[in-house]
């Protein structure tokens, strides 16, 4: 059974304090690992897709990396507006996305 | 262009009543998905439509749940005889196609509360 585990469940950072969020997965034949950001009361907003181990993608203060067992979302010098829940999801051929429960990030000014 | 839209944004109903939730996907997107997000839980897949193919209903939790997609565009999720455990946020997503590179874009969700 495909599984996605995100850690930590919640993370509180001071503004400018860099850190990483983890997404561990067990899935055979991975066809993509997706990162989304979700603000309270809104639907998930797409951030990145990673397809193969070693791949990296960046967007502003966010950088996503992928290995054969996990993905990291690195946040460099975060700002309060980066506060949100970050969701990780995986898929393999013929299946829907399988989501983790997310990491709630709070960035304090 | 416009993103995925859902209505209503909030729905409060009494136990045993039927509810209908609506999703308007991004224009031109052939794939449409419904998910459920309960408090403290991850997004749970419910049902998926791709073009004119038969829908993938493998995630529907019971036969009280059904969905249809008319004209390859708008979709309606129907929950019959609602129960308190049906309270959740129901999210709709669409993608251009279903393939290894498809990205799902989500709507704002409908928050359903069953009293």
Coordinates of C-alpha atoms in Angstrom, one line a residue:
Chain A
X1 CA 0.0 0.0 0.0
X2 CA 1.3 3.5 -0.9
X3 CA 2.2 5.5 2.1
X4 CA 3.3 9.1 2.6
X5 CA 4.5 10.4 6.0
X6 CA 5.3 14.0 6.6
X7 CA 7.4 15.4 9.5
X8 CA 7.2 17.3 11.6
X9 CA 3.5 17.7 12.0
X10 CA 4.0 21.3 13.0
X11 CA 7.0 23.7 12.9
X12 CA 7.5 27.1 14.3
X13 CA 10.3 29.3 13.0
X14 CA 11.5 32.7 13.6
X15 CA 11.6 34.9 10.5
X16 CA 14.9 34.3 8.7
X17 CA 15.4 30.9 10.5
X18 CA 16.0 28.3 7.7
X19 CA 14.7 24.8 8.0
X20 CA 13.5 21.7 6.1
X21 CA 10.3 19.7 5.9
X22 CA 10.4 16.0 5.3
X23 CA 8.2 13.7 3.2
X24 CA 8.9 10.0 3.3
X25 CA 7.2 7.7 0.9
X26 CA 6.8 4.0 0.1
X27 CA 5.4 3.5 -3.4
X28 CA 6.5 1.3 -6.2
X29 CA 7.0 2.8 -9.6
X30 CA 6.8 6.4 -8.5
X31 CA 5.5 8.7 -11.3
X32 CA 5.8 12.0 -9.5
X33 CA 6.1 13.6 -6.1
X34 CA 4.1 16.7 -5.6
X35 CA 4.4 19.6 -3.1
X36 CA 1.4 21.8 -2.4
X37 CA 0.9 24.8 -0.1
X38 CA -2.5 25.2 1.6
X39 CA -3.6 28.3 3.4
X40 CA -6.5 28.2 6.0
X41 CA -9.9 28.0 4.3
X42 CA -8.4 27.5 0.8
X43 CA -7.6 24.7 -1.6
X44 CA -4.0 23.4 -2.0
X45 CA -1.8 25.5 -4.3
X46 CA 0.6 23.7 -6.5
X47 CA 4.3 24.3 -5.9
X48 CA 6.5 21.6 -7.4
X49 CA 6.6 18.2 -9.1
X50 CA 9.7 16.0 -8.8
X51 CA 10.1 12.8 -10.9
X52 CA 13.5 11.2 -10.3
X53 CA 16.0 10.9 -7.5
X54 CA 18.5 13.8 -7.5
X55 CA 16.1 16.2 -9.0
X56 CA 15.8 19.7 -7.4
X57 CA 13.4 22.6 -8.1
X58 CA 13.4 26.1 -6.6
X59 CA 10.8 28.8 -6.3
X60 CA 11.7 32.0 -4.3
X61 CA 12.6 30.8 -0.8
X62 CA 11.6 27.2 -1.4
X63 CA 13.7 24.4 -2.7
X64 CA 12.4 20.8 -3.2
X65 CA 14.7 17.8 -3.5
X66 CA 14.0 14.1 -4.0
X67 CA 15.8 10.8 -3.1
X68 CA 14.5 7.3 -3.6
X69 CA 12.8 7.3 -0.2
X70 CA 12.0 10.9 0.7
X71 CA 11.7 14.5 -0.4
X72 CA 12.7 17.6 1.4
X73 CA 11.2 21.0 1.2
X74 CA 13.9 23.5 2.2
X75 CA 12.8 27.0 3.3
X76 CA 15.6 29.6 3.3
X77 CA 15.2 32.7 5.4
X78 CA 11.4 32.3 5.7
X79 CA 9.0 35.2 6.1
X80 CA 5.7 35.3 7.9
X81 CA 3.8 35.0 4.6
X82 CA 5.4 31.5 4.2
X83 CA 3.1 30.4 7.0
X84 CA 0.8 27.6 5.7
X85 CA 0.4 23.9 5.7
X86 CA 2.7 22.2 3.2
X87 CA 1.3 19.0 1.6
X88 CA 3.3 16.2 -0.1
X89 CA 1.7 13.7 -2.5
X90 CA 2.8 10.8 -4.6
X91 CA 1.4 9.0 -7.6
X92 CA 2.2 6.0 -9.7
X93 CA 0.6 4.9 -13.0
X94 CA -3.1 4.4 -12.9
X95 CA -3.6 5.7 -9.4
X96 CA -4.8 8.9 -7.9
X97 CA -2.6 11.1 -5.7
X98 CA -1.8 9.8 -2.2
X99 CA -1.4 12.7 0.2
X100 CA 0.5 13.0 3.5
X101 CA -1.2 14.8 6.4
X102 CA 0.9 17.9 6.0
X103 CA 3.3 20.0 8.0
X104 CA 1.8 23.2 9.6
X105 CA 4.5 25.9 9.3
X106 CA 4.3 29.1 11.4
X107 CA 6.9 31.8 10.8
X108 CA 7.0 34.4 13.5
X109 CA 8.2 38.0 12.8
Chain B
X1 CA -8.0 32.3 -17.0
X2 CA -10.3 31.3 -14.1
X3 CA -9.3 28.5 -11.8
X4 CA -11.4 25.7 -10.4
X5 CA -14.5 27.0 -8.7
X6 CA -16.7 25.2 -6.2
X7 CA -20.1 26.0 -4.7
X8 CA -21.4 26.4 -2.2
X9 CA -18.4 27.5 -0.1
X10 CA -20.1 26.3 3.1
X11 CA -23.1 24.0 3.6
X12 CA -24.7 23.1 6.8
X13 CA -27.3 20.3 6.8
X14 CA -29.2 18.1 9.1
X15 CA -28.4 14.4 9.5
X16 CA -30.3 12.4 7.0
X17 CA -30.7 15.1 4.3
X18 CA -29.2 14.9 0.9
X19 CA -26.6 17.4 -0.4
X20 CA -25.2 18.4 -3.7
X21 CA -21.8 20.0 -4.2
X22 CA -20.7 21.5 -7.5
X23 CA -17.4 21.8 -9.2
X24 CA -16.5 23.9 -12.3
X25 CA -13.1 22.8 -13.6
X26 CA -10.6 24.9 -15.5
X27 CA -11.7 25.3 -19.1
X28 CA -10.1 22.6 -21.3
X29 CA -9.1 20.3 -18.5
X30 CA -10.2 16.8 -19.3
X31 CA -9.6 15.2 -15.9
X32 CA -11.6 16.0 -12.7
X33 CA -11.0 14.7 -9.2
X34 CA -12.9 14.8 -5.9
X35 CA -11.2 14.6 -2.6
X36 CA -12.3 14.8 1.0
X37 CA -10.2 16.5 3.8
X38 CA -11.2 15.8 7.3
X39 CA -9.8 17.6 10.4
X40 CA -6.3 16.3 11.1
X41 CA -6.4 13.9 8.1
X42 CA -4.8 14.1 4.7
X43 CA -6.7 14.5 1.5
X44 CA -8.7 11.3 0.7
X45 CA -9.4 10.5 -2.9
X46 CA -13.1 9.9 -3.7
X47 CA -13.7 9.7 -7.5
X48 CA -12.0 10.6 -10.8
X49 CA -13.3 11.4 -14.2
X50 CA -11.3 11.4 -17.4
X51 CA -13.0 12.5 -20.6
X52 CA -15.7 10.1 -21.7
X53 CA -14.2 7.1 -19.9
X54 CA -16.0 5.4 -17.0
X55 CA -15.2 7.2 -13.7
X56 CA -12.8 5.6 -11.2
X57 CA -15.1 5.3 -8.1
X58 CA -12.6 3.3 -6.0
X59 CA -12.4 6.0 -3.3
X60 CA -16.1 6.5 -2.6
X61 CA -16.6 5.5 1.1
X62 CA -20.2 4.2 0.7
X63 CA -23.0 3.9 -1.7
X64 CA -24.5 7.1 -0.3
X65 CA -21.8 8.9 -2.3
X66 CA -22.2 9.5 -6.0
X67 CA -20.9 11.9 -8.6
X68 CA -21.6 12.8 -12.2
X69 CA -19.9 15.0 -14.8
X70 CA -22.1 16.5 -17.4
X71 CA -20.8 17.4 -20.9
X72 CA -17.2 16.7 -19.8
X73 CA -17.2 19.9 -17.7
X74 CA -19.2 20.6 -14.5
X75 CA -19.3 17.9 -11.9
X76 CA -21.7 17.3 -9.0
X77 CA -20.9 15.2 -5.9
X78 CA -24.1 14.0 -4.2
X79 CA -24.2 12.7 -0.6
X80 CA -27.5 11.0 0.3
X81 CA -28.8 10.6 3.9
X82 CA -25.8 12.5 5.3
X83 CA -24.2 11.4 8.5
X84 CA -22.1 13.4 11.0
X85 CA -19.0 11.6 9.9
X86 CA -19.5 13.1 6.4
X87 CA -18.6 16.6 7.9
X88 CA -15.4 17.6 6.0
X89 CA -14.0 19.9 3.3
X90 CA -14.8 18.5 -0.1
X91 CA -12.2 19.6 -2.7
X92 CA -12.3 19.4 -6.4
X93 CA -9.3 19.4 -8.7
X94 CA -8.8 19.3 -12.4
X95 CA -5.9 18.6 -14.7
X96 CA -5.2 19.1 -18.4
X97 CA -4.9 15.3 -19.0
X98 CA -4.2 12.2 -17.0
X99 CA -0.6 11.2 -17.5
X100 CA 2.8 11.2 -15.7
X101 CA 3.1 14.9 -16.1
X102 CA -0.4 16.1 -15.2
X103 CA -0.6 18.6 -12.4
X104 CA -3.9 18.8 -10.4
X105 CA -5.2 22.3 -9.6
X106 CA -7.6 22.6 -6.7
X107 CA -10.6 24.6 -6.0
X108 CA -11.3 26.4 -2.7
X109 CA -13.4 23.6 -1.4
X110 CA -16.9 23.2 0.1
X111 CA -17.0 22.9 3.9
X112 CA -19.8 20.5 4.8
X113 CA -21.2 20.4 8.3
X114 CA -23.7 17.8 9.2
X115 CA -25.6 18.5 12.4

